[in-house]
Coordinates of C-alpha atoms in Angstrom, one line a residue:
Chain A
M28 CA 93.0 58.1 -16.7
R29 CA 95.5 55.5 -15.0
E30 CA 98.6 57.2 -14.5
Q31 CA 97.6 60.6 -13.5
S32 CA 100.0 62.8 -11.9
V33 CA 99.6 64.2 -8.4
F34 CA 99.8 67.6 -10.1
V35 CA 97.0 67.1 -12.4
R36 CA 94.8 65.6 -9.7
T37 CA 95.5 68.6 -7.5
I38 CA 94.5 71.1 -10.3
Q39 CA 91.2 69.2 -10.8
Y40 CA 90.2 69.2 -7.2
L41 CA 91.2 72.9 -6.9
S42 CA 89.1 73.9 -10.0
L43 CA 86.2 71.9 -8.4
F44 CA 86.6 73.6 -5.1
I45 CA 86.6 76.9 -6.8
G46 CA 83.5 76.0 -8.7
V47 CA 81.8 74.8 -5.3
F48 CA 83.0 77.9 -3.6
V49 CA 81.6 80.2 -6.2
V50 CA 78.3 78.4 -6.2
L51 CA 77.9 78.4 -2.3
F52 CA 79.2 81.9 -1.7
P53 CA 76.2 83.7 -2.6
P54 CA 73.7 81.4 -0.9
Y55 CA 75.9 81.1 2.4
T56 CA 76.1 85.1 2.6
V57 CA 72.3 85.2 2.0
F58 CA 71.5 82.4 4.8
I59 CA 73.8 84.3 7.5
T60 CA 72.4 87.5 6.8
S61 CA 68.7 86.0 7.2
L62 CA 69.9 85.2 10.8
K63 CA 71.3 88.5 11.7
T64 CA 69.7 92.0 12.9
K65 CA 70.2 94.9 10.6
Q66 CA 72.8 96.3 12.7
E67 CA 74.8 93.1 12.8
Y68 CA 74.5 93.0 9.0
L69 CA 75.9 96.4 8.6
Q70 CA 78.8 96.0 11.0
N71 CA 80.2 93.1 9.5
R72 CA 78.9 91.0 6.3
F73 CA 81.1 87.9 7.2
A74 CA 80.7 87.7 10.8
L75 CA 78.7 84.6 11.9
P76 CA 75.1 85.6 13.4
A77 CA 75.5 86.3 17.1
N78 CA 72.4 84.3 17.7
W79 CA 71.8 81.5 15.5
L80 CA 68.3 81.3 16.6
H81 CA 67.5 84.9 15.9
W82 CA 64.2 84.2 13.8
E83 CA 63.0 87.8 13.9
N84 CA 63.5 88.2 9.9
Y85 CA 61.8 84.8 9.2
E86 CA 58.8 86.0 11.7
F87 CA 58.5 89.2 9.8
I88 CA 58.4 87.2 6.3
F89 CA 55.8 85.0 7.7
T90 CA 53.6 87.4 9.3
K91 CA 54.0 90.6 7.4
T92 CA 54.1 89.3 3.7
K93 CA 51.6 87.3 2.0
I94 CA 54.2 84.5 1.2
L95 CA 52.9 81.8 3.2
T96 CA 48.9 82.9 2.8
T97 CA 48.8 83.7 -0.7
A98 CA 52.2 83.3 -2.7
F99 CA 52.8 79.4 -2.0
P100 CA 49.0 78.5 -2.1
N101 CA 48.5 80.3 -5.4
T102 CA 51.6 78.9 -6.9
L103 CA 51.0 75.2 -5.7
Y104 CA 47.4 75.6 -7.2
I105 CA 48.8 76.7 -10.8
I106 CA 51.4 74.1 -10.5
G107 CA 49.0 71.3 -9.7
L108 CA 46.3 72.1 -12.3
S109 CA 48.7 73.0 -15.1
V110 CA 51.0 69.9 -14.7
A111 CA 48.1 67.6 -14.4
G112 CA 46.7 69.2 -17.4
N113 CA 50.0 68.9 -19.0
I114 CA 50.1 65.2 -18.5
I115 CA 46.7 64.3 -19.6
L116 CA 46.7 66.3 -22.7
G117 CA 50.1 65.4 -23.5
T118 CA 49.7 61.8 -23.3
M119 CA 46.3 62.0 -25.4
V120 CA 48.0 63.9 -28.2
A121 CA 50.8 61.3 -28.2
Y122 CA 48.5 58.4 -28.1
A123 CA 46.4 59.9 -31.1
L124 CA 49.4 61.0 -33.1
G125 CA 51.7 58.2 -32.1
R126 CA 49.4 55.3 -32.8
F127 CA 47.2 56.2 -35.7
D128 CA 47.8 57.3 -39.3
F129 CA 45.7 60.0 -40.7
K130 CA 45.7 62.5 -43.3
L131 CA 46.7 65.6 -41.0
K132 CA 49.2 64.0 -38.9
K133 CA 52.1 65.3 -40.4
V134 CA 50.9 68.8 -40.4
I135 CA 50.0 68.6 -36.7
I136 CA 53.5 67.5 -35.8
G137 CA 54.8 70.0 -37.8
M138 CA 52.6 72.7 -36.2
Y139 CA 54.0 71.6 -32.8
L140 CA 57.5 71.7 -33.8
L141 CA 57.2 75.2 -35.1
A142 CA 55.5 76.2 -32.0
S143 CA 58.4 74.7 -30.0
V144 CA 60.8 77.2 -31.3
T145 CA 58.5 80.3 -31.1
P146 CA 60.0 82.5 -28.1
L147 CA 57.1 82.9 -25.8
V148 CA 58.2 86.2 -24.5
T149 CA 57.8 87.8 -27.9
T150 CA 54.2 86.6 -28.8
Q151 CA 52.8 88.0 -25.2
V152 CA 52.4 91.3 -27.0
A153 CA 49.7 89.7 -29.1
T154 CA 48.4 87.0 -26.4
Y155 CA 47.6 89.9 -24.0
G156 CA 45.2 91.3 -26.3
L157 CA 43.7 88.1 -26.5
M158 CA 43.7 87.5 -22.8
N159 CA 42.1 90.9 -22.3
S160 CA 39.3 90.3 -24.7
L161 CA 38.5 86.7 -23.0
G162 CA 38.4 88.8 -19.7
L163 CA 41.2 86.7 -18.1
I164 CA 43.4 89.5 -16.8
N165 CA 43.7 89.1 -13.1
N166 CA 42.2 85.6 -13.0
I167 CA 44.0 82.8 -11.3
H168 CA 43.2 80.5 -14.4
A169 CA 44.8 82.6 -17.0
P170 CA 48.4 81.2 -16.4
I171 CA 47.0 77.9 -16.1
L172 CA 45.5 78.2 -19.5
L173 CA 48.5 79.7 -21.1
Y174 CA 50.8 77.0 -19.4
L175 CA 48.3 74.2 -21.1
G176 CA 48.1 76.1 -24.2
A177 CA 51.5 76.9 -24.9
D178 CA 53.2 73.7 -23.6
V179 CA 54.7 71.9 -26.6
I180 CA 57.7 70.4 -24.8
S181 CA 55.6 67.9 -22.9
I182 CA 53.8 66.8 -26.0
I183 CA 57.3 66.3 -27.9
I184 CA 58.7 64.3 -24.8
Y185 CA 55.7 62.1 -24.8
L186 CA 55.6 61.5 -28.9
Q187 CA 59.3 60.6 -28.6
F188 CA 58.8 58.2 -25.9
I189 CA 55.5 56.5 -27.2
R190 CA 57.7 55.2 -30.1
N191 CA 59.7 53.1 -28.0
I192 CA 56.4 51.3 -26.7
S193 CA 55.9 48.1 -29.0
Y194 CA 52.8 48.3 -31.1
S195 CA 52.4 44.8 -30.4
L196 CA 51.2 45.4 -27.0
D197 CA 48.2 47.5 -28.6
E198 CA 47.5 44.3 -31.1
S199 CA 47.5 41.7 -28.4
A200 CA 45.1 43.9 -26.4
M201 CA 42.9 44.4 -29.3
L202 CA 42.9 40.6 -29.9
E203 CA 41.4 40.4 -26.4
G204 CA 38.8 42.9 -27.5
A205 CA 39.8 45.9 -25.4
S206 CA 38.5 49.3 -26.5
L207 CA 41.0 51.8 -27.8
F208 CA 40.3 54.2 -24.8
R209 CA 41.1 51.0 -22.4
I210 CA 44.2 50.3 -24.2
Y211 CA 45.3 54.2 -23.7
W212 CA 44.3 54.2 -20.2
N213 CA 45.5 50.7 -19.0
I214 CA 48.3 50.1 -21.2
I215 CA 49.9 53.2 -22.8
F216 CA 49.3 55.7 -19.8
P217 CA 51.0 53.6 -17.2
L218 CA 53.8 52.6 -19.8
L219 CA 54.5 56.4 -20.4
M220 CA 55.2 56.9 -16.5
P221 CA 59.3 57.7 -17.1
A222 CA 58.0 60.6 -19.6
T223 CA 55.3 61.7 -17.3
V224 CA 58.0 62.1 -14.5
T225 CA 60.1 64.0 -17.0
V226 CA 57.3 66.3 -17.8
M227 CA 56.3 66.8 -14.1
I228 CA 59.8 67.9 -13.3
L229 CA 60.5 70.2 -16.3
R230 CA 57.0 71.8 -16.0
T231 CA 57.2 72.1 -12.3
I232 CA 60.8 73.9 -12.5
Y233 CA 59.6 76.0 -15.3
I234 CA 56.0 77.1 -13.5
Y235 CA 57.6 77.8 -10.3
N236 CA 60.4 80.0 -11.9
D237 CA 58.2 81.8 -14.5
F238 CA 57.9 85.5 -13.5
Y239 CA 56.7 86.9 -16.9
I240 CA 53.1 85.4 -17.0
P241 CA 52.1 86.0 -13.6
F242 CA 53.8 89.6 -13.9
L243 CA 51.6 90.3 -16.8
Y244 CA 48.3 88.8 -16.2
M245 CA 48.0 88.8 -12.4
T246 CA 48.7 92.4 -10.9
K247 CA 46.2 91.9 -7.9
T248 CA 48.2 91.4 -4.7
N249 CA 45.8 88.5 -3.8
L250 CA 47.0 86.7 -6.9
Q251 CA 50.6 87.0 -6.3
V252 CA 52.8 83.8 -6.9
V253 CA 56.3 83.3 -5.4
S254 CA 58.1 85.1 -8.3
T255 CA 55.9 88.3 -8.2
S256 CA 55.7 88.2 -4.3
I257 CA 59.4 88.6 -4.0
F258 CA 59.6 91.2 -6.8
Q259 CA 56.9 93.3 -5.1
F260 CA 58.6 92.7 -1.7
V261 CA 62.1 94.1 -2.8
G262 CA 60.8 96.6 -5.3
P263 CA 58.7 99.7 -3.8
N264 CA 59.3 98.8 -0.2
A265 CA 63.1 99.0 -0.4
A266 CA 62.9 96.3 2.6
S267 CA 66.3 95.7 4.5
W268 CA 68.4 93.1 3.3
N269 CA 67.9 91.0 6.3
Y270 CA 64.3 90.8 5.6
I271 CA 65.0 90.1 2.0
A272 CA 67.5 87.3 3.0
A273 CA 65.2 85.6 4.8
M274 CA 62.5 85.8 1.9
I275 CA 65.0 84.2 -0.4
I276 CA 65.7 81.5 1.8
V277 CA 62.2 80.7 2.2
I278 CA 61.6 80.6 -1.4
F279 CA 65.0 78.5 -1.9
I280 CA 64.2 75.9 0.8
P281 CA 61.3 73.8 -0.8
A282 CA 62.9 73.4 -4.1
I283 CA 66.2 72.3 -2.5
I284 CA 64.5 69.9 -0.4
L285 CA 62.7 68.5 -3.3
F286 CA 65.8 68.2 -5.4
L287 CA 67.9 66.5 -2.5
F288 CA 65.1 63.9 -2.7
L289 CA 64.5 63.6 -6.2
Q290 CA 68.0 64.2 -7.6
K291 CA 68.2 61.2 -9.9
F292 CA 64.9 61.8 -11.5
I293 CA 65.8 65.4 -11.9
Y294 CA 69.1 64.8 -13.4
A295 CA 67.4 62.2 -16.0
G296 CA 64.5 64.5 -16.7
V297 CA 66.4 67.8 -17.4
T298 CA 68.9 65.5 -19.6
S299 CA 66.1 63.8 -21.6
G300 CA 64.0 66.8 -21.7
S301 CA 66.7 69.2 -23.3
V302 CA 68.1 66.4 -25.6
K303 CA 64.9 65.3 -27.2
E304 CA 63.8 69.0 -27.4
Chain B
M25 CA 32.1 45.9 -27.1
N26 CA 30.7 45.9 -30.5
V27 CA 32.0 49.4 -31.8
S28 CA 34.0 48.5 -34.4
Y29 CA 38.0 49.6 -34.0
N30 CA 37.5 51.9 -37.2
T31 CA 34.7 53.9 -35.5
Q32 CA 36.6 53.9 -32.2
R33 CA 39.7 55.2 -34.0
T34 CA 37.5 58.3 -35.2
I35 CA 36.0 58.9 -31.9
I36 CA 39.7 58.6 -30.3
L37 CA 41.2 60.9 -32.8
V38 CA 38.4 63.4 -32.6
S39 CA 38.1 63.7 -28.9
F40 CA 41.8 63.4 -28.2
L41 CA 42.9 66.0 -30.4
T42 CA 40.0 68.6 -30.3
V43 CA 41.0 70.3 -27.1
P44 CA 45.0 70.2 -27.4
L45 CA 44.6 71.6 -31.0
L46 CA 42.3 74.3 -29.9
L47 CA 44.6 75.3 -27.1
L48 CA 47.5 75.4 -29.7
L49 CA 45.8 77.3 -32.3
T50 CA 44.4 80.0 -29.7
F51 CA 47.5 80.3 -27.6
S52 CA 50.4 79.8 -30.0
Y53 CA 48.9 80.4 -33.4
Y54 CA 46.4 83.1 -33.1
P55 CA 49.0 85.1 -31.1
L56 CA 51.5 84.7 -33.6
L57 CA 49.3 85.6 -36.7
S58 CA 48.1 88.6 -34.5
L59 CA 51.7 89.7 -34.2
F60 CA 52.4 89.9 -37.8
Y61 CA 49.0 91.7 -38.3
Y62 CA 49.8 94.1 -35.7
S63 CA 53.3 94.9 -36.9
F64 CA 51.8 96.8 -39.9
L65 CA 49.5 98.9 -37.6
E66 CA 50.0 102.0 -35.6
W67 CA 48.1 101.3 -32.6
D68 CA 48.3 102.4 -28.9
G69 CA 46.5 98.8 -28.0
L70 CA 43.1 100.8 -27.2
T71 CA 41.9 103.1 -29.7
E72 CA 41.7 103.0 -33.3
K73 CA 43.9 100.9 -35.5
A74 CA 45.7 102.7 -38.5
F75 CA 47.4 100.3 -41.4
V76 CA 50.9 101.7 -41.9
G77 CA 52.4 99.1 -44.1
F78 CA 55.9 98.4 -43.7
Q79 CA 56.5 101.8 -41.6
N80 CA 57.3 99.9 -38.3
Y81 CA 60.1 97.6 -40.1
R82 CA 61.4 100.7 -41.6
E83 CA 61.6 102.6 -38.4
I84 CA 63.4 99.4 -36.9
F85 CA 65.8 99.1 -39.6
G86 CA 66.7 102.6 -40.1
N87 CA 67.1 103.6 -36.5
A88 CA 70.3 102.0 -34.8
E89 CA 68.6 102.4 -31.4
Y90 CA 66.7 99.3 -32.1
F91 CA 69.6 97.1 -33.3
G92 CA 72.1 98.6 -31.0
V93 CA 70.7 96.9 -28.0
L94 CA 71.7 93.6 -29.6
K95 CA 75.4 94.4 -28.3
N96 CA 74.0 93.9 -24.7
N97 CA 72.6 90.5 -25.9
A98 CA 76.2 89.7 -27.0
Y99 CA 77.3 89.6 -23.3
Y100 CA 75.0 86.8 -22.5
F101 CA 76.0 84.9 -25.7
I102 CA 79.9 85.2 -24.6
G103 CA 78.7 84.2 -21.0
G104 CA 76.8 81.2 -22.4
L105 CA 80.0 80.0 -24.4
L106 CA 82.0 80.1 -21.1
Q107 CA 79.3 78.5 -19.4
T108 CA 79.1 75.7 -22.1
G109 CA 83.0 75.2 -21.9
L110 CA 83.2 75.1 -18.1
A111 CA 80.2 72.8 -18.2
L112 CA 82.1 70.3 -20.5
Y113 CA 85.3 70.9 -18.4
F114 CA 83.4 69.7 -15.3
A115 CA 81.3 67.2 -16.9
V116 CA 84.6 65.4 -18.1
L117 CA 86.1 65.7 -14.8
L118 CA 83.0 64.4 -12.9
N119 CA 83.0 61.5 -15.5
S120 CA 86.2 60.1 -14.3
K121 CA 86.9 58.0 -11.2
L122 CA 86.9 60.9 -8.7
K123 CA 86.4 60.8 -5.0
G124 CA 83.0 62.8 -3.8
R125 CA 81.8 63.3 -7.5
N126 CA 78.3 62.9 -6.5
G127 CA 78.5 65.7 -3.9
F128 CA 80.3 67.9 -6.5
R129 CA 77.5 67.4 -9.0
V130 CA 74.7 68.2 -6.4
I131 CA 76.6 71.3 -5.5
L132 CA 77.3 72.4 -9.2
F133 CA 73.8 71.8 -10.3
L134 CA 72.1 73.4 -7.4
P135 CA 71.6 76.9 -8.9
Y136 CA 69.5 75.8 -11.6
I137 CA 66.7 74.6 -8.9
M138 CA 67.0 77.7 -7.2
H139 CA 64.3 80.3 -7.7
S140 CA 65.2 82.7 -10.6
V141 CA 63.8 85.7 -9.2
A142 CA 65.2 85.3 -5.9
I143 CA 68.8 84.6 -7.5
V144 CA 68.7 87.9 -9.0
F145 CA 67.9 89.7 -5.7
M146 CA 70.5 87.4 -4.1
F147 CA 72.8 88.8 -6.6
Q148 CA 71.6 92.2 -6.2
A149 CA 72.7 91.8 -2.4
L150 CA 76.0 90.4 -3.5
Y151 CA 76.8 93.2 -6.2
N152 CA 75.5 96.3 -4.2
N153 CA 78.1 99.0 -4.0
Q154 CA 77.7 100.1 -0.7
Y155 CA 76.6 97.0 1.1
G156 CA 77.3 94.2 -1.2
T157 CA 79.3 91.2 -0.1
L158 CA 81.3 90.9 -3.1
N159 CA 83.4 94.1 -2.4
A160 CA 83.5 93.2 1.3
F161 CA 84.9 89.8 0.5
L162 CA 87.4 91.5 -1.8
D163 CA 88.6 93.6 1.1
L164 CA 88.6 90.6 3.3
V165 CA 90.9 88.7 1.1
G166 CA 93.1 91.8 0.5
L167 CA 92.0 92.3 -3.2
S168 CA 90.7 95.6 -2.5
G169 CA 92.1 96.9 -5.8
W170 CA 89.4 94.5 -7.7
K171 CA 86.6 96.1 -6.2
Q172 CA 84.1 97.7 -8.5
N173 CA 80.7 99.2 -8.7
W174 CA 79.4 95.9 -10.2
L175 CA 75.8 97.4 -11.1
G176 CA 76.5 101.2 -11.3
D177 CA 79.6 100.9 -13.6
P178 CA 77.9 100.9 -17.5
S179 CA 81.3 99.1 -18.6
I180 CA 80.7 96.4 -16.2
V181 CA 77.1 96.1 -15.3
N182 CA 76.5 93.8 -18.3
F183 CA 79.4 91.2 -17.3
S184 CA 77.6 91.2 -13.9
L185 CA 74.4 90.4 -15.3
A186 CA 75.7 87.6 -17.9
F187 CA 77.5 86.2 -15.1
V188 CA 74.2 85.5 -13.1
S189 CA 72.9 83.6 -15.8
M190 CA 76.2 81.6 -16.2
W191 CA 76.1 80.9 -12.3
K192 CA 72.3 79.6 -12.8
Y193 CA 72.7 77.4 -15.8
M194 CA 76.2 75.9 -15.9
G195 CA 75.2 73.2 -13.7
L196 CA 72.2 72.4 -15.9
S197 CA 74.8 72.3 -19.2
M198 CA 77.1 70.1 -17.1
V199 CA 74.4 67.6 -16.2
I200 CA 73.4 67.4 -19.6
F201 CA 77.0 66.8 -20.7
L202 CA 77.4 64.1 -18.0
G203 CA 74.1 62.1 -19.1
T204 CA 75.5 62.0 -22.6
L205 CA 79.2 61.0 -21.4
Q206 CA 77.7 58.4 -19.3
S207 CA 76.0 56.8 -22.3
I208 CA 79.4 56.3 -24.3
P209 CA 80.2 52.7 -24.0
Q210 CA 83.2 52.4 -21.8
D211 CA 84.8 49.4 -23.9
I212 CA 85.5 52.3 -26.6
Y213 CA 87.8 53.9 -24.1
E214 CA 89.3 50.6 -23.1
A215 CA 90.0 49.8 -26.9
A216 CA 91.6 53.3 -27.4
R217 CA 93.9 52.7 -24.2
I218 CA 95.1 49.4 -25.8
D219 CA 96.0 51.3 -29.0
G220 CA 97.8 53.7 -26.7
A221 CA 95.9 56.8 -27.0
S222 CA 96.6 59.3 -24.4
S223 CA 93.8 60.9 -22.4
T224 CA 93.9 64.1 -24.6
Q225 CA 93.8 61.9 -27.7
Q226 CA 90.7 59.8 -26.1
F227 CA 89.1 63.1 -25.6
L228 CA 89.7 64.4 -28.9
H229 CA 88.8 61.2 -30.8
V230 CA 86.2 59.4 -28.9
T231 CA 84.3 62.0 -26.3
L232 CA 84.2 65.0 -28.6
P233 CA 82.6 63.0 -31.7
S234 CA 80.1 61.4 -29.2
I235 CA 78.8 64.5 -27.9
R236 CA 78.8 66.7 -30.9
K237 CA 74.8 66.6 -31.2
V238 CA 74.5 67.7 -27.6
M239 CA 77.1 70.3 -27.9
E240 CA 75.5 71.8 -31.1
L241 CA 72.1 71.9 -29.3
L242 CA 73.6 73.5 -26.2
L243 CA 75.4 76.0 -28.4
L244 CA 72.2 76.6 -30.3
L245 CA 70.1 77.2 -26.9
T246 CA 73.2 79.7 -25.8
L247 CA 72.7 81.5 -28.9
T248 CA 68.7 81.7 -28.8
G249 CA 69.0 82.1 -25.0
A250 CA 71.2 85.1 -25.4
L251 CA 68.8 86.6 -27.7
E252 CA 65.8 86.2 -25.6
A253 CA 67.6 87.4 -22.4
F254 CA 65.2 89.2 -20.5
E255 CA 64.4 88.4 -16.9
I256 CA 67.6 88.9 -15.3
P257 CA 68.4 92.5 -16.5
Y258 CA 64.7 93.3 -16.3
I259 CA 64.3 92.3 -12.6
M260 CA 67.7 93.6 -11.4
M261 CA 67.8 96.7 -13.5
L262 CA 64.6 97.3 -15.1
G263 CA 66.5 98.0 -18.3
A264 CA 68.3 100.9 -16.7
N265 CA 71.9 101.8 -17.0
N266 CA 72.5 100.6 -20.5
T267 CA 71.3 97.1 -19.8
E268 CA 68.3 96.9 -22.2
T269 CA 68.3 93.7 -24.2
F270 CA 66.2 93.2 -27.3
I271 CA 63.1 91.6 -25.5
I272 CA 63.3 94.3 -22.8
K273 CA 63.2 96.8 -25.6
T274 CA 60.3 95.1 -27.3
V275 CA 58.3 94.8 -23.9
D276 CA 58.9 98.5 -23.1
V277 CA 58.0 99.7 -26.6
A278 CA 54.6 97.5 -26.7
F279 CA 53.5 97.7 -22.9
K280 CA 55.3 100.8 -21.3
F281 CA 55.2 103.2 -24.3
Q282 CA 52.0 101.3 -25.8
Q283 CA 53.4 101.4 -29.3
V284 CA 51.8 97.8 -29.8
G285 CA 52.4 98.0 -33.8
L286 CA 56.1 98.8 -33.2
G287 CA 56.4 96.2 -30.3
S288 CA 54.9 93.7 -32.5
A289 CA 57.2 94.3 -35.6
L290 CA 60.1 94.0 -33.0
A291 CA 58.9 90.6 -31.9
V292 CA 58.4 89.5 -35.4
V293 CA 61.9 90.6 -36.0
M294 CA 63.2 88.5 -33.2
L295 CA 61.1 85.6 -34.0
L296 CA 62.5 85.7 -37.4
I297 CA 66.1 86.0 -36.3
V298 CA 65.5 83.0 -33.9
L299 CA 63.8 80.8 -36.6
V300 CA 66.8 81.6 -38.9
F301 CA 69.3 80.2 -36.4
V302 CA 67.2 77.1 -35.4
G303 CA 66.8 76.4 -39.2
L304 CA 70.6 76.6 -39.8
Q305 CA 71.0 74.2 -36.8
R306 CA 68.8 71.8 -38.3
L307 CA 70.5 72.0 -41.7
L308 CA 73.8 71.5 -40.0
L309 CA 72.6 68.6 -37.9
K310 CA 71.1 66.8 -41.1
G311 CA 74.4 67.4 -42.9
G312 CA 76.5 65.8 -40.0
D313 CA 74.2 62.7 -40.2
E314 CA 75.0 61.9 -43.6

C-alpha cells in the first residue's frame, strides 16, 4: 500500500463518498421533510425547510400518537426484563454446562445448537397455538417469555466465553472453601462481563427491531411497541409524509445516540456475536 | 460451609438448568414437534383436526404456486451476494491507512442500528411513484430517463425491496469483515512485502485465506437470510404485486387463510431446506480445517 497512485486513491475516496451518499440520502430527505409543512413538501422535495424551527409535525407525533406514552415505555419494559433474563439465564447455563461434566451435557449443548439454526418465524405457526392455550395473547409478558425461551445466541456466546476463563480460578476459590454459588456469582459472573456486554447489545438491537412477535401477540393498541406503532400509524390512517417523517426520526434518534456513545462496544459486540454464532 | 462439593454440584446443575431447559423445551422444541404434527393435519386452527397423512406435502410439491415464490427469494440472495462483496471492498479499504476511516465506518454502519420498520417506511417515501424523493432526485440531476415506478412495476419491485435489505445490512457485514481483517497480524503483510508481493497478491494470498471462515459464514447467512426474507416485503407491500416470499406465503396460508396444516407443512419444508444448507456448510467447514 506504500506507492499507491493518486488515481487509485481518488477512486477509493470516490467510492466511499458514493457509499456515504447512498447511506445518508434517505435519512436526510426524511429529516428535512419532518421540518416542513405538507405544502412545502409537495412543492419541492429537496428545498431546505423554510423554518428550521417548524416543530408542528413532531408536536403532532408527540400529542396525537401513543409513541411517547405507550410505545417507548412498553418497548423499554420488554427490553429491560428480557435482556436481564437473558443475562441471568445465559450465565447460569454457561456455568452449569461449561464447568461440570455430566451425562446429558453433550445432548443439552446439541439441543441448543440445533435450536439456534431453526428459523423463528416458521415455528410461530405452532407457537401461536401454544401461547393461545396459555392465555398469553395480548399480554405484555408474552414477548418477554418468547425472547427468553427462544434465545439461544446468548447462551452460545457465554458458553464460548467461559472456556477462556481459567478453571484454576474456581479451584483456588474452592481451596478457600467458597461455595459453588459464590464462585458463580463472585468470580464467573463478573469475569463474563465482556460477553454480557455483547449479549446486551445484540439482544437490545434484536428486540427493539423485532416486528413479528409483537405484531402477532400484542394487537391491542395499549400494548403497542415501537415497531408496531409506526406500522399502525402509516397503515390505515394513511397519514401525510411530513408526519410519518417526524415519526421515523423520533424512532431513529434514541438508537443513533446510543450508537454514537457505545460505538466501540457495538462493533465488538456484533462482530463476536456473528462470528461465534 | 459443610455441604460437600458433590452435593453442591448436583444442586447447582438442577437449579441452574431446570428453568432454561424448560423454556427451551416449551418455546423451541414443543413448537417444533407440533409443527411436524400439524403438517399432517387438515385444520383451521379452531375446530376439529383431521389427519390427512402426506396430503399437505403432496399439495406443496405438486403445485408450482408454492415453490414458485422462491424466485422472489432469489432477489434477496443476489442482493446479499452483492452486499457481501461491497462489504469486503469497503472493509479492505477502511483497513488501510486512510484519512477519515473512522468517520466512514460510522456512517456506513449507521443503517444497521436504524429501526427496521421505520427504514421500510423511509424507503416507501423514497420509492413512492408520485411523491417519492428518488424520482425527484433523478429529475434534479438530469437523469429523468432513469425514473421508474419503483414499487408499482412488477419487474422492478423486488429489486427495490432487496436493495433495502442491502442498504441495512452492508455495514454490518463490513464491520464483521473489518474485525477479522484487524486480527490478521501486520507482520505477515510486512513479510509478503519484503518478498515483493503486490497489493493484489497480498490480498489473494494473505487476506483472503484469513477471512475464509467469516466469508463462508456470511455467505451462509446470506443464503438463509434470503430464504427467510419476510419483514421488508411484508411491511412495505403486504406481499402484493408479486413480492410474496416463501415465509409470507407460509404466514398467509396459516394465519390469513387459516390452513394451519398446510402452513405448518410449508414451515417444515423451509426448516428442512435451511437445515440442509447449514449442515452442508458445517461439513465444508470441517473439510477446510483438515
